[in-house]
Short mmCIF file of C-alpha atoms and ligand atoms in Angstrom, two decimals:
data_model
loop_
_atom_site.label_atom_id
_atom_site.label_comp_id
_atom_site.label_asym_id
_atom_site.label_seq_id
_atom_site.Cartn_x
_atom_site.Cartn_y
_atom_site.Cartn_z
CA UNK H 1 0.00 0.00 0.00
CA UNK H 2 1.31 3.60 -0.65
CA UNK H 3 2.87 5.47 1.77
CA UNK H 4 2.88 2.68 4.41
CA UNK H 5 5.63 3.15 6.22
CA UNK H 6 5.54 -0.73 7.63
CA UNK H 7 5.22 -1.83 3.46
CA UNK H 8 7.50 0.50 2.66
CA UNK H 9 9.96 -1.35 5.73
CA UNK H 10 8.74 -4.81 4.48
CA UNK H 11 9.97 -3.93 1.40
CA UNK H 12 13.42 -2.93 2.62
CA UNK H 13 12.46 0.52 0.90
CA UNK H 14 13.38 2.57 3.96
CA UNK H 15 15.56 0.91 6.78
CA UNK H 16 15.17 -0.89 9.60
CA UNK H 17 16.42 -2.54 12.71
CA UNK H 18 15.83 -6.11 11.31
CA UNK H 19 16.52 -8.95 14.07
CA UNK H 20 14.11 -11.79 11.45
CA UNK H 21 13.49 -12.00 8.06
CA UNK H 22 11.35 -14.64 5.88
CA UNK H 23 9.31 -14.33 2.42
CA UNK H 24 6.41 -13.51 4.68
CA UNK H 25 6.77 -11.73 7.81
CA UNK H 26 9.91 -9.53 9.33
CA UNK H 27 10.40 -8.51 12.78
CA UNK H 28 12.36 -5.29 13.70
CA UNK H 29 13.14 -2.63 16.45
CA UNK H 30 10.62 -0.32 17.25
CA UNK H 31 11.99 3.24 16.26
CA UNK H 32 10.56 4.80 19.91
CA UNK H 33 10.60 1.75 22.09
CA UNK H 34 8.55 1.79 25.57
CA UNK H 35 10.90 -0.88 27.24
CA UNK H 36 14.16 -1.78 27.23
CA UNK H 37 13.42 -4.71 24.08
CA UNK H 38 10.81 -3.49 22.22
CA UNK H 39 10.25 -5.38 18.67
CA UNK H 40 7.80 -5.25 15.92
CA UNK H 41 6.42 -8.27 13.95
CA UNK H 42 4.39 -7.38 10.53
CA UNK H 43 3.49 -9.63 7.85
CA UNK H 44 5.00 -8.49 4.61
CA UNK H 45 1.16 -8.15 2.70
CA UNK H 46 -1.05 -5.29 4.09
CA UNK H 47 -4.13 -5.27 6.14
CA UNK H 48 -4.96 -3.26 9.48
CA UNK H 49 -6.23 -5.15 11.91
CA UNK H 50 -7.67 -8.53 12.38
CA UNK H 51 -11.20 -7.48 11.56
CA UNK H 52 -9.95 -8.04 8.38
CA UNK H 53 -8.40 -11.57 8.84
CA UNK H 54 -9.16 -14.68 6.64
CA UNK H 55 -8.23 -18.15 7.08
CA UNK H 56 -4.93 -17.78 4.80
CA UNK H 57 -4.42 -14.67 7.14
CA UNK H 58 -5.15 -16.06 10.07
CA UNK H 59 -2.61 -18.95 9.12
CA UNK H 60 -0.06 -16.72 8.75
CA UNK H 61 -0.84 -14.76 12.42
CA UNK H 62 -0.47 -18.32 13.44
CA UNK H 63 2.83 -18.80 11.79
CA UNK H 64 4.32 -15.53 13.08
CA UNK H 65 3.41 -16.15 16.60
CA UNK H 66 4.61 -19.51 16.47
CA UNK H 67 7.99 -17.78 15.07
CA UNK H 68 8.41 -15.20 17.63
CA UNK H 69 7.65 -18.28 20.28
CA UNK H 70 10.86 -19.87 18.95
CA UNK H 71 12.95 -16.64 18.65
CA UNK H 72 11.99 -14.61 21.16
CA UNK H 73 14.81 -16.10 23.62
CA UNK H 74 17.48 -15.21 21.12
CA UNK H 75 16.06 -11.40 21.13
CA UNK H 76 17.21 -11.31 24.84
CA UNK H 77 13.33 -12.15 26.09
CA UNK H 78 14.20 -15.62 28.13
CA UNK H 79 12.43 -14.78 31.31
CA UNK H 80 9.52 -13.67 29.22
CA UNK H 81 7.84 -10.83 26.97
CA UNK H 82 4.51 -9.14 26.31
CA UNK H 83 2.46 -9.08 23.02
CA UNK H 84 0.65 -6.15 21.89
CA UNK H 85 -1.77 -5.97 19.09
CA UNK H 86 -3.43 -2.18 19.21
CA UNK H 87 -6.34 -2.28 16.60
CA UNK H 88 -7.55 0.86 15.77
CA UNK H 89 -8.25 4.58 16.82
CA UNK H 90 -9.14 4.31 20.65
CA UNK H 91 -6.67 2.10 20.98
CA UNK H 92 -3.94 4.17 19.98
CA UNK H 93 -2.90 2.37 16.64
CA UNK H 94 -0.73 4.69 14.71
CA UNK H 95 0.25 2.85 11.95
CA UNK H 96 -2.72 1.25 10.01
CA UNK H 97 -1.03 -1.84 8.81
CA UNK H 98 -1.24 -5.09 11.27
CA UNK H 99 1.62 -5.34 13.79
CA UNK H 100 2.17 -7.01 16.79
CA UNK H 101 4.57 -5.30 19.32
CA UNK H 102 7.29 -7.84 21.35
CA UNK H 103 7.78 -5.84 24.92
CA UNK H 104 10.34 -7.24 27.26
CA UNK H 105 13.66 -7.02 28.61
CA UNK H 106 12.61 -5.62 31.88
CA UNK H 107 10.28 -6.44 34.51
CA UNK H 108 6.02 -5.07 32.56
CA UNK H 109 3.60 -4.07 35.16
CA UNK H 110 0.03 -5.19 34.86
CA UNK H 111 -1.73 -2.23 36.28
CA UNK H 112 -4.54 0.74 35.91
P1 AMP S 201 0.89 1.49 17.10
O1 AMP S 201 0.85 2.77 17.87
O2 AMP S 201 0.39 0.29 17.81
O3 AMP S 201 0.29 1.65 15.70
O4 AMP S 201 2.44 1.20 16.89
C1 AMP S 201 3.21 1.75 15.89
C2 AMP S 201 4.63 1.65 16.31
O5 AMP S 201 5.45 1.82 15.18
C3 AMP S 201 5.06 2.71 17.34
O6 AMP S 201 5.53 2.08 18.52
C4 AMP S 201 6.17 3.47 16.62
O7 AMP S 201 7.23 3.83 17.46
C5 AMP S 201 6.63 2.46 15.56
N1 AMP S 201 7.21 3.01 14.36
C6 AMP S 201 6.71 3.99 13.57
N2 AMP S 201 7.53 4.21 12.53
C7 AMP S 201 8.57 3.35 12.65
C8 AMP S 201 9.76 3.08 11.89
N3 AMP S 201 10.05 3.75 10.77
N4 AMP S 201 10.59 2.11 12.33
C9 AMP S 201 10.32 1.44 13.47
N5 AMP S 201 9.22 1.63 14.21
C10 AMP S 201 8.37 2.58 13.83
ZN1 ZN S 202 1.33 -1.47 4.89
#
């Protein structure tokens, strides 16, 4: 999609941070991060948010979760991590193409 910034990323148009790479997803360091490891997975092909998920998407949500389950100790997230899928305007999502923040490195409160 035009002037995505996370297509225009995906296709290694404008850098990135890159820590994974595959024909379909890529996972890289979040320009302002909020903790002390803070990643971003995206599939390569664009679409918001999962309102807008079909079973080949949904397969491939699948398949990047299961990656960042197998990776995510070699990021530095061991002793565990927080997922983050904001999806739309109230909740704060900034960039309208699907991405699912990777927040760890540090002790994540759980609070109002
Ligand atoms: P959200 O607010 O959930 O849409 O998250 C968007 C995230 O993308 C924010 O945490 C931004 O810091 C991050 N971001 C925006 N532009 C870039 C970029 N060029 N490279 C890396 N991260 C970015
Ligand atoms: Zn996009």
């Amino acid at each position: 999609m035009e002037n995505c910034v996370f297509c225009k990323i995906a296709k290694g148009e404008i850098p990135s941070g890159k820590v994974y790479e595959d024909d379909e997803i890529l996972v890289f360091k979040d320009i302002e991060p909020l903790t002390k490891i803070h990643l971003l997975c995206i599939p390569k092909e664009h679409f918001k948010t999962v309102a807008e998920l079909d079973d080949a998407r949904a397969a491939l949500l699948g398949r990047a979760l299961k990656k960042i389950g197998k990776l995510a100790p070699s990021w530095g997230l061991e002793n565990g991590y927080r997922l983050v899928m904001n999806q739309g305007e109230e909740a704060g999502q900034s960039v309208p193409h699907l991405h699912i923040h990777i927040l760890g490195g540090e002790r994540l409160r759980w609070e109002k």
